[in-house]
Amino acid sequence: MSARSDTQGAGRPLAPQQSTPAMLGDQVYSALVEQIVRLDLLPGAKLSEGELAAQLGVGLSPVRAALRRLESEKLVVIVPRSGTMVQPINLRMSRSILEARLPLEDLAARLAVQRGTKKEKEQLLEIAVKQRDSERLQDKLDLDVLFHSSVYELTRNEFLIPTLRMYLNHSLRLWHYVSRILESENWTTVDSVTMAQAMLDGDEETAAAQLTEHVGHDGQEIITLLGEHGL
């Protein structure tokens, strides 16, 4: 499937509310991240600042601020005098994401064990059980995202949390790509119950090993599928 050449139909206006310029920029950023991750804006699609502003019901300034932020996270590419496009997907990038993400997930698991409360860890286990018992793949994915995001919050580290969210967004985009664009039927999932139980038990080593195995499994499966399609 080829990338869309414009942004028509990519989004909906943001709900009107009292916002500072910074808050509005965050809202535009979040809306564009969702569209890119879920492939409403396909890899390689050209982006028009004016069209995005019109679709989201905002001015050009918050759109430009959001695009600069997305560029810093390598979700878009801005070429001077040529325009902006959604970051293409390829095998090299997928390997780099996994390589950078794995040690940070290990650290996140250890910090979550050390700093999370018993109640917070019990909530993690509840999420993991729901994920394991869900029958729909999309439900499993949504709960997996919630699980990882919750682990990140337990680190209590204001630098680590946004970095891990960035890598999670990239990984989600890759998942949607291999599942929807490549129409892969070979996708499997790993449940999070064992690692959640280890966190609740205070077992730092097992929690870290389980989380990195989980992330590594999914990342390697994506790399394999991309390689099979010559990307």
XYZ file of N, CA and C in Angstrom:
693
model
N 0.847 -1.190 0.000
C 0.000 0.000 0.000
C 0.881 1.238 0.000
N 0.582 2.197 -0.843
C 1.402 3.398 -0.933
C 0.981 4.411 0.113
N 1.908 5.310 0.443
C 1.624 6.342 1.434
C 0.682 7.379 0.859
N -0.140 7.962 1.729
C -0.999 9.046 1.288
C -0.148 10.249 0.934
N -0.581 11.004 -0.046
C 0.201 12.140 -0.498
C -0.200 13.429 0.192
N -1.261 13.391 1.011
C -1.671 14.604 1.710
C -2.286 14.219 3.036
N -2.816 15.218 3.738
C -3.349 14.982 5.077
C -4.862 15.014 5.109
N -5.506 14.953 3.978
C -6.958 15.036 3.937
C -7.586 13.890 4.709
N -8.504 14.244 5.616
C -9.222 13.227 6.372
C -8.423 12.609 7.489
N -7.250 13.191 7.805
C -6.380 12.553 8.782
C -6.820 12.774 10.215
N -7.555 13.854 10.488
C -7.893 14.133 11.874
C -9.206 14.858 12.008
N -9.561 15.173 13.246
C -10.784 15.902 13.526
C -10.432 17.095 14.400
N -11.272 18.149 14.389
C -10.957 19.330 15.198
C -10.825 18.980 16.673
N -9.895 19.655 17.338
C -9.743 19.468 18.771
C -10.935 20.090 19.487
N -11.329 19.487 20.602
C -12.452 20.012 21.370
C -12.103 21.402 21.881
N -12.979 22.383 21.679
C -12.676 23.737 22.136
C -12.573 23.798 23.653
N -11.543 24.461 24.146
C -11.356 24.625 25.577
C -10.381 25.759 25.809
N -10.368 26.252 27.041
C -9.442 27.313 27.390
C -8.042 26.719 27.482
N -7.138 27.165 26.623
C -5.803 26.589 26.590
C -4.762 27.678 26.444
N -3.644 27.487 27.128
C -2.490 28.334 26.895
C -1.832 27.856 25.608
N -0.953 28.662 25.001
C -0.247 28.201 23.797
C 0.480 26.875 24.014
N 1.090 26.709 25.197
C 1.809 25.464 25.475
C 0.853 24.281 25.539
N -0.299 24.474 26.197
C -1.286 23.399 26.297
C -1.829 23.036 24.925
N -2.082 24.052 24.097
C -2.598 23.796 22.756
C -1.572 23.034 21.926
N -0.305 23.402 22.074
C 0.746 22.677 21.372
C 0.798 21.220 21.787
N 0.608 20.957 23.085
C 0.593 19.577 23.580
C -0.584 18.801 23.000
N -1.737 19.466 22.891
C -2.922 18.802 22.345
C -2.721 18.443 20.876
N -2.142 19.369 20.117
C -1.872 19.098 18.703
C -0.855 17.973 18.574
N 0.175 18.030 19.391
C 1.193 16.972 19.385
C 0.562 15.606 19.653
N -0.266 15.513 20.691
C -0.890 14.234 21.044
C -1.789 13.725 19.922
N -2.529 14.644 19.290
C -3.414 14.248 18.195
C -2.610 13.703 17.016
N -1.499 14.353 16.701
C -0.684 13.907 15.572
C 0.044 12.602 15.886
N 0.495 12.445 17.119
C 1.124 11.183 17.508
C 0.156 10.028 17.288
N -1.085 10.207 17.730
C -2.075 9.140 17.576
C -2.307 8.815 16.103
N -2.400 9.844 15.272
C -2.630 9.616 13.842
C -1.451 8.907 13.187
N -0.237 9.259 13.606
C 0.955 8.629 13.031
C 1.090 7.194 13.518
N 0.902 6.985 14.814
C 1.058 5.646 15.390
C 0.024 4.684 14.828
N -1.217 5.153 14.686
C -2.296 4.285 14.205
C -2.396 4.245 12.678
N -1.448 4.912 12.023
C -1.341 4.892 10.558
C -2.483 5.607 9.859
N -3.163 6.534 10.551
C -4.063 7.437 9.839
C -3.225 8.328 8.926
N -1.999 8.591 9.363
C -0.987 9.239 8.527
C 0.081 8.188 8.257
N 0.159 7.734 7.031
C 1.019 6.603 6.698
C 2.488 7.000 6.595
N 3.388 6.039 6.789
C 4.819 6.309 6.606
C 5.088 6.894 5.215
N 5.837 7.993 5.181
C 6.155 8.639 3.917
C 5.135 9.656 3.452
N 4.000 9.778 4.163
C 2.969 10.736 3.752
C 3.467 12.164 3.918
N 3.195 13.005 2.919
C 3.549 14.417 3.004
C 2.520 15.138 3.868
N 3.004 16.042 4.706
C 2.138 16.756 5.636
C 2.078 18.233 5.278
N 0.874 18.769 5.267
C 0.663 20.190 5.018
C 0.301 20.868 6.333
N 1.101 21.853 6.730
C 0.817 22.566 7.974
C -0.570 23.206 7.930
N -0.914 23.799 6.789
C -2.205 24.455 6.660
C -3.366 23.486 6.781
N -3.254 22.330 6.136
C -4.329 21.342 6.201
C -4.469 20.774 7.609
N -3.344 20.517 8.261
C -3.401 20.005 9.631
C -4.053 21.031 10.557
N -3.685 22.295 10.390
C -4.263 23.348 11.223
C -5.771 23.438 11.015
N -6.208 23.355 9.759
C -7.641 23.432 9.462
C -8.391 22.236 10.032
N -7.825 21.053 9.900
C -8.486 19.845 10.386
C -8.597 19.822 11.900
N -7.581 20.357 12.577
C -7.579 20.343 14.040
C -8.208 21.597 14.635
N -8.535 22.566 13.779
C -9.183 23.778 14.253
C -8.278 24.676 15.067
N -7.003 24.740 14.667
C -6.033 25.566 15.389
C -5.261 26.417 14.391
N -4.400 27.296 14.916
C -3.554 28.107 14.055
C -2.300 27.356 13.639
N -1.473 28.013 12.857
C -0.256 27.377 12.362
C 0.803 27.205 13.450
N 0.848 28.117 14.419
C 1.918 28.070 15.427
C 1.939 26.767 16.220
N 0.799 26.304 16.778
C 0.853 25.033 17.518
C 1.156 23.833 16.631
N 0.746 23.903 15.361
C 1.064 22.812 14.435
C 2.567 22.765 14.190
N 3.170 23.920 13.964
C 4.611 23.957 13.726
C 5.390 23.505 14.953
N 4.924 23.920 16.132
C 5.589 23.495 17.368
C 5.492 21.981 17.542
N 4.318 21.426 17.235
C 4.128 19.981 17.359
C 5.003 19.228 16.362
N 5.109 19.736 15.142
C 5.924 19.072 14.124
C 7.405 19.100 14.494
N 7.857 20.201 15.086
C 9.257 20.246 15.529
C 9.507 19.215 16.624
N 8.543 19.072 17.506
C 8.667 18.072 18.575
C 8.659 16.657 17.998
N 7.796 16.427 17.030
C 7.736 15.116 16.381
C 9.017 14.820 15.614
N 9.623 15.864 15.047
C 10.895 15.672 14.355
C 11.975 15.249 15.342
N 11.989 15.862 16.524
C 12.995 15.512 17.526
C 12.834 14.068 17.989
N 11.620 13.531 17.873
C 11.347 12.144 18.254
C 11.393 11.205 17.050
N 11.765 11.754 15.898
C 11.938 10.981 14.661
C 10.653 10.313 14.182
N 9.516 10.961 14.452
C 8.249 10.493 13.896
C 7.915 11.211 12.595
N 8.510 12.376 12.374
C 8.395 13.059 11.087
C 9.781 13.511 10.649
N 9.888 13.815 9.361
C 11.129 14.334 8.783
C 10.815 15.693 8.170
N 11.549 16.720 8.582
C 11.375 18.061 8.032
C 12.574 18.374 7.147
N 12.305 18.592 5.864
C 13.366 18.907 4.903
C 13.218 20.373 4.500
N 14.208 21.214 4.793
C 14.112 22.637 4.437
C 13.771 22.840 2.970
N 12.791 23.717 2.726
C 12.334 24.091 1.385
C 11.665 22.944 0.630
N 11.522 21.797 1.291
C 10.849 20.672 0.636
C 9.566 20.263 1.352
N 9.512 20.477 2.663
C 8.306 20.142 3.406
C 8.535 19.086 4.469
N 7.429 18.580 4.985
C 7.449 17.623 6.093
C 6.745 16.346 5.678
N 7.294 15.216 6.102
C 6.628 13.945 5.834
C 6.745 13.042 7.052
N 5.855 12.070 7.125
C 5.907 11.082 8.191
C 7.138 10.203 7.980
N 7.822 9.917 9.067
C 9.033 9.098 8.998
C 8.743 7.750 8.322
N 9.489 7.403 7.270
C 9.319 6.081 6.658
C 9.719 4.972 7.634
N 9.294 3.766 7.339
C 9.627 2.602 8.162
C 10.602 1.719 7.398
N 11.641 1.282 8.085
C 12.583 0.358 7.463
C 13.208 -0.533 8.528
N 13.923 -1.532 8.082
C 14.496 -2.528 8.979
C 15.558 -1.925 9.890
N 16.397 -1.040 9.354
C 17.464 -0.441 10.155
C 16.896 0.339 11.334
N 15.860 1.137 11.078
C 15.252 1.917 12.142
C 14.642 1.009 13.204
N 14.003 -0.069 12.774
C 13.369 -0.990 13.715
C 14.397 -1.625 14.640
N 15.539 -1.976 14.084
C 16.606 -2.549 14.909
C 17.143 -1.526 15.901
N 17.286 -0.285 15.453
C 17.807 0.768 16.328
C 16.857 1.038 17.489
N 15.553 1.021 17.214
C 14.562 1.246 18.265
C 14.665 0.164 19.332
N 14.729 -1.085 18.904
C 14.808 -2.187 19.863
C 16.110 -2.122 20.656
N 17.200 -1.818 19.982
C 18.508 -1.736 20.628
C 18.518 -0.671 21.726
N 17.888 0.465 21.459
C 17.855 1.554 22.436
C 16.842 1.291 23.547
N 15.753 0.621 23.207
C 14.656 0.456 24.161
C 14.935 -0.595 25.231
N 15.585 -1.685 24.864
C 15.729 -2.814 25.784
C 16.390 -2.454 27.119
N 17.555 -1.788 27.120
C 18.169 -1.479 28.423
C 17.340 -0.516 29.264
N 16.574 0.361 28.620
C 15.735 1.290 29.372
C 14.534 0.579 29.988
N 14.008 -0.429 29.289
C 12.916 -1.220 29.859
C 13.412 -2.002 31.076
N 14.628 -2.510 30.995
C 15.232 -3.205 32.135
C 15.308 -2.267 33.340
N 15.794 -1.056 33.103
C 15.892 -0.068 34.178
C 14.513 0.286 34.722
N 13.540 0.451 33.832
C 12.187 0.809 34.255
C 11.598 -0.260 35.166
N 11.802 -1.522 34.819
C 11.276 -2.609 35.645
C 11.882 -2.570 37.042
N 13.177 -2.350 37.113
C 13.861 -2.321 38.413
C 13.386 -1.141 39.263
N 13.254 0.022 38.640
C 12.797 1.189 39.386
C 11.344 1.035 39.824
N 10.524 0.404 38.975
C 9.121 0.182 39.337
C 9.012 -0.717 40.559
N 9.847 -1.743 40.620
C 9.855 -2.631 41.787
C 10.257 -1.854 43.036
N 11.267 -1.004 42.885
C 11.798 -0.264 44.027
C 10.857 0.839 44.512
N 10.163 1.496 43.581
C 9.454 2.726 43.922
C 7.934 2.616 43.897
N 7.402 1.605 43.252
C 5.955 1.465 43.193
C 5.378 0.994 44.521
N 4.172 1.442 44.835
C 3.503 0.984 46.052
C 2.852 -0.379 45.809
N 2.475 -1.045 46.886
C 1.808 -2.336 46.754
C 0.518 -2.197 45.954
N -0.248 -1.144 46.224
C -1.504 -0.932 45.506
C -1.252 -0.734 44.019
N -0.234 0.036 43.676
C 0.082 0.273 42.265
C 0.493 -1.023 41.571
N 1.248 -1.847 42.263
C 1.676 -3.121 41.673
C 0.505 -4.088 41.541
N -0.423 -4.035 42.478
C -1.633 -4.859 42.364
C -2.451 -4.431 41.148
N -2.489 -3.134 40.890
C -3.196 -2.636 39.707
C -2.512 -3.106 38.426
N -1.178 -3.158 38.440
C -0.440 -3.692 37.292
C -0.832 -5.145 37.031
N -0.923 -5.921 38.098
C -1.289 -7.329 37.952
C -2.701 -7.466 37.394
N -3.609 -6.608 37.820
C -4.975 -6.636 37.292
C -4.984 -6.360 35.790
N -4.182 -5.392 35.358
C -4.087 -5.082 33.925
C -3.551 -6.286 33.161
N -2.514 -6.916 33.720
C -1.887 -8.061 33.053
C -2.861 -9.231 32.923
N -3.648 -9.469 33.950
C -4.624 -10.566 33.905
C -5.695 -10.277 32.854
N -6.158 -9.034 32.795
C -7.147 -8.663 31.777
C -6.580 -8.864 30.375
N -5.315 -8.494 30.202
C -4.685 -8.671 28.892
C -4.619 -10.149 28.518
N -4.198 -10.969 29.463
C -4.086 -12.408 29.201
C -5.428 -13.016 28.827
N -6.491 -12.563 29.485
C -7.807 -13.170 29.299
C -8.595 -12.570 28.138
N -8.096 -11.481 27.546
C -8.806 -10.852 26.429
C -8.697 -11.723 25.182
N -9.763 -11.749 24.406
C -9.788 -12.573 23.198
C -9.421 -11.780 21.950
N -9.739 -10.479 21.932
C -9.447 -9.654 20.763
C -8.009 -9.152 20.810
N -7.319 -9.243 19.671
C -5.929 -8.815 19.598
C -5.789 -7.329 19.901
N -6.736 -6.503 19.422
C -6.655 -5.071 19.676
C -6.798 -4.769 21.166
N -7.668 -5.518 21.851
C -7.812 -5.337 23.296
C -6.513 -5.696 24.012
N -5.881 -6.771 23.560
C -4.600 -7.163 24.152
C -3.559 -6.065 23.959
N -3.546 -5.475 22.769
C -2.587 -4.412 22.485
C -2.848 -3.198 23.365
N -4.114 -2.787 23.471
C -4.454 -1.620 24.286
C -4.053 -1.831 25.747
N -4.279 -3.027 26.257
C -3.921 -3.326 27.639
C -2.407 -3.430 27.808
N -1.726 -3.881 26.769
C -0.265 -3.931 26.811
C 0.310 -2.522 26.902
N -0.269 -1.602 26.128
C 0.162 -0.200 26.183
C -0.088 0.372 27.575
N -1.256 0.081 28.136
C -1.577 0.558 29.479
C -0.607 -0.016 30.504
N -0.257 -1.283 30.346
C 0.673 -1.922 31.279
C 2.034 -1.233 31.237
N 2.582 -1.074 30.032
C 3.898 -0.448 29.911
C 3.871 0.994 30.418
N 2.834 1.734 30.057
C 2.732 3.127 30.497
C 2.669 3.213 32.019
N 1.977 2.266 32.633
C 1.866 2.247 34.095
C 3.206 1.928 34.741
N 3.948 0.999 34.149
C 5.289 0.689 34.659
C 6.169 1.933 34.593
N 6.099 2.651 33.479
C 6.923 3.852 33.328
C 6.621 4.865 34.433
N 5.337 5.034 34.748
C 4.963 5.998 35.782
C 5.537 5.604 37.141
N 5.646 4.317 37.397
C 6.161 3.857 38.689
C 7.647 4.134 38.856
N 8.355 4.449 37.773
C 9.780 4.762 37.900
C 10.000 6.085 38.624
N 8.985 6.965 38.592
C 9.075 8.291 39.216
C 10.260 9.096 38.650
N 10.614 8.823 37.406
C 11.765 9.487 36.787
C 11.277 10.334 35.621
N 11.351 11.653 35.771
C 10.769 12.560 34.785
C 11.527 12.592 33.465
N 12.737 12.051 33.436
C 13.482 11.969 32.181
C 13.250 10.624 31.488
N 13.162 9.581 32.272
C 12.985 8.242 31.712
C 11.588 8.046 31.128
N 10.569 8.584 31.797
C 9.180 8.362 31.374
C 8.932 8.834 29.938
N 9.237 10.102 29.578
C 8.965 10.523 28.196
C 9.823 9.797 27.163
N 11.034 9.411 27.551
C 11.890 8.680 26.614
C 11.294 7.318 26.291
N 10.830 6.623 27.312
C 10.222 5.313 27.091
C 8.904 5.430 26.331
N 8.143 6.478 26.599
C 6.904 6.689 25.843
C 7.204 6.888 24.362
N 8.290 7.606 24.066
C 8.673 7.825 22.676
C 8.968 6.495 21.989
N 9.760 5.644 22.643
C 10.079 4.343 22.047
C 8.838 3.462 21.945
N 7.949 3.570 22.924
C 6.706 2.800 22.859
C 5.874 3.238 21.663
N 5.807 4.543 21.404
C 5.061 5.037 20.243
C 5.637 4.482 18.940
N 6.955 4.475 18.833
C 7.588 3.912 17.637
C 7.260 2.427 17.499
N 7.324 1.707 18.608
C 7.049 0.269 18.567
C 5.601 -0.007 18.196
N 4.683 0.815 18.693
C 3.271 0.659 18.343
C 3.036 0.915 16.860
N 3.701 1.930 16.338
C 3.556 2.218 14.908
C 4.048 1.037 14.085
N 5.156 0.443 14.485
C 5.672 -0.727 13.778
C 4.691 -1.892 13.869
N 4.090 -2.066 15.055
C 3.116 -3.148 15.225
C 1.933 -2.954 14.278
N 1.400 -1.732 14.240
C 0.274 -1.463 13.343
C 0.680 -1.681 11.885
N 1.908 -1.337 11.569
C 2.365 -1.477 10.186
C 2.420 -2.941 9.763
N 3.057 -3.781 10.578
C 3.170 -5.186 10.177
C 1.816 -5.887 10.235
N 0.937 -5.432 11.127
C -0.367 -6.082 11.260
C -1.343 -5.649 10.181
N -1.345 -4.342 9.859
C -2.349 -3.813 8.938
C -1.831 -3.667 7.518
N -0.664 -3.063 7.367
C -0.148 -2.809 6.024
C 0.413 -4.088 5.409
N 1.201 -4.823 6.187
C 1.750 -6.079 5.669
C 0.766 -7.234 5.821
N -0.331 -6.986 6.561
C -1.395 -7.981 6.751
C -0.844 -9.306 7.258
N 0.058 -9.208 8.229
C 0.651 -10.416 8.788
C -0.354 -11.160 9.653
N -0.390 -12.476 9.503
C -1.233 -13.325 10.340
C -0.385 -14.153 11.291
N 0.904 -13.827 11.362
C 1.825 -14.617 12.178
C 2.125 -13.963 13.519
N 1.310 -12.966 13.899
C 1.604 -12.208 15.107
C 1.162 -12.968 16.351
N 2.040 -13.008 17.340
C 1.701 -13.611 18.623
C 1.931 -12.586 19.722
N 1.361 -12.823 20.883
C 1.521 -11.895 21.993
C 2.083 -12.619 23.203
N 2.736 -11.866 24.063
C 3.265 -12.396 25.312
C 2.530 -11.709 26.448
N 1.912 -12.485 27.360
C 1.178 -11.826 28.436
C 2.148 -11.343 29.511
N 1.644 -10.451 30.352
C 2.492 -9.751 31.310
C 2.279 -10.212 32.747
N 1.563 -11.303 32.943
C 1.198 -11.723 34.294
C 2.427 -12.075 35.130
N 3.356 -12.829 34.551
C 4.534 -13.256 35.307
C 5.361 -12.072 35.779
N 5.571 -11.093 34.885
C 6.378 -9.936 35.282
C 5.638 -9.068 36.296
N 4.316 -8.956 36.159
C 3.547 -8.171 37.126
C 3.591 -8.821 38.504
N 3.502 -10.142 38.534
C 3.575 -10.852 39.811
C 4.957 -10.684 40.436
N 5.994 -10.713 39.601
C 7.351 -10.521 40.111
C 7.508 -9.129 40.719
N 6.911 -8.131 40.089
C 6.977 -6.773 40.637
C 6.262 -6.704 41.978
N 5.105 -7.343 42.063
C 4.349 -7.348 43.311
C 5.119 -8.069 44.415
N 5.863 -9.109 44.034
C 6.643 -9.880 45.004
C 7.959 -9.203 45.368
N 8.287 -8.100 44.683
C 9.547 -7.416 44.951
C 10.745 -8.097 44.327
N 10.508 -8.950 43.338
C 11.576 -9.702 42.677
C 12.094 -8.891 41.490
N 13.069 -8.058 41.753
C 13.583 -7.127 40.748
C 14.204 -7.842 39.556
N 14.992 -8.883 39.814
C 15.687 -9.586 38.736
C 14.706 -10.251 37.775
N 13.716 -10.948 38.330
C 12.738 -11.622 37.478
C 11.896 -10.616 36.704
N 11.490 -9.536 37.368
C 10.677 -8.515 36.701
C 11.427 -7.912 35.521
N 12.697 -7.576 35.731
C 13.496 -6.977 34.659
C 13.708 -7.968 33.521
N 14.004 -9.216 33.869
C 14.233 -10.232 32.838
C 12.966 -10.487 32.030
N 11.821 -10.557 32.709
C 10.558 -10.812 32.023
C 10.170 -9.652 31.114
N 10.381 -8.422 31.588
C 9.987 -7.266 30.782
C 10.857 -7.140 29.536
N 12.161 -7.332 29.684
C 13.029 -7.238 28.509
C 12.773 -8.397 27.543
N 12.441 -9.574 28.074
C 12.092 -10.696 27.195
C 10.823 -10.386 26.410
N 9.856 -9.787 27.094
C 8.587 -9.408 26.466
C 8.816 -8.404 25.336
N 9.557 -7.334 25.635
C 9.830 -6.304 24.631
C 10.692 -6.870 23.505
N 11.683 -7.679 23.867
C 12.556 -8.267 22.859
C 11.822 -9.204 21.925
N 10.886 -9.982 22.472
C 10.086 -10.896 21.650
C 9.299 -10.125 20.604
N 8.568 -9.092 21.053
C 7.747 -8.321 20.124
C 8.609 -7.592 19.099
N 9.712 -6.995 19.582
C 10.578 -6.255 18.673
C 11.221 -7.142 17.624
N 11.668 -8.320 18.036
C 12.309 -9.224 17.090
C 11.307 -9.776 16.087
N 10.078 -9.983 16.523
C 9.056 -10.468 15.599
C 8.768 -9.425 14.520
N 8.737 -8.160 14.921
C 8.543 -7.078 13.954
C 9.703 -7.041 12.967
N 10.928 -7.138 13.476
C 12.111 -7.114 12.616
C 12.071 -8.263 11.613
N 11.682 -9.439 12.080
C 11.597 -10.603 11.194
C 10.578 -10.382 10.086
N 9.410 -9.854 10.446
C 8.358 -9.626 9.458
C 8.757 -8.560 8.445
N 9.407 -7.496 8.913
C 9.871 -6.465 7.982
C 10.920 -7.037 7.034
N 11.815 -7.870 7.573
C 12.836 -8.483 6.739
C 12.248 -9.398 5.683
N 11.200 -10.118 6.052
C 10.550 -11.020 5.098
C 9.922 -10.261 3.933
N 9.577 -8.991 4.174
C 8.965 -8.175 3.119
C 9.975 -7.250 2.449
N 11.251 -7.458 2.740
C 12.296 -6.722 2.042
C 12.392 -5.254 2.382
N 11.995 -4.860 3.594
C 12.042 -3.444 3.974
C 13.366 -3.099 4.657
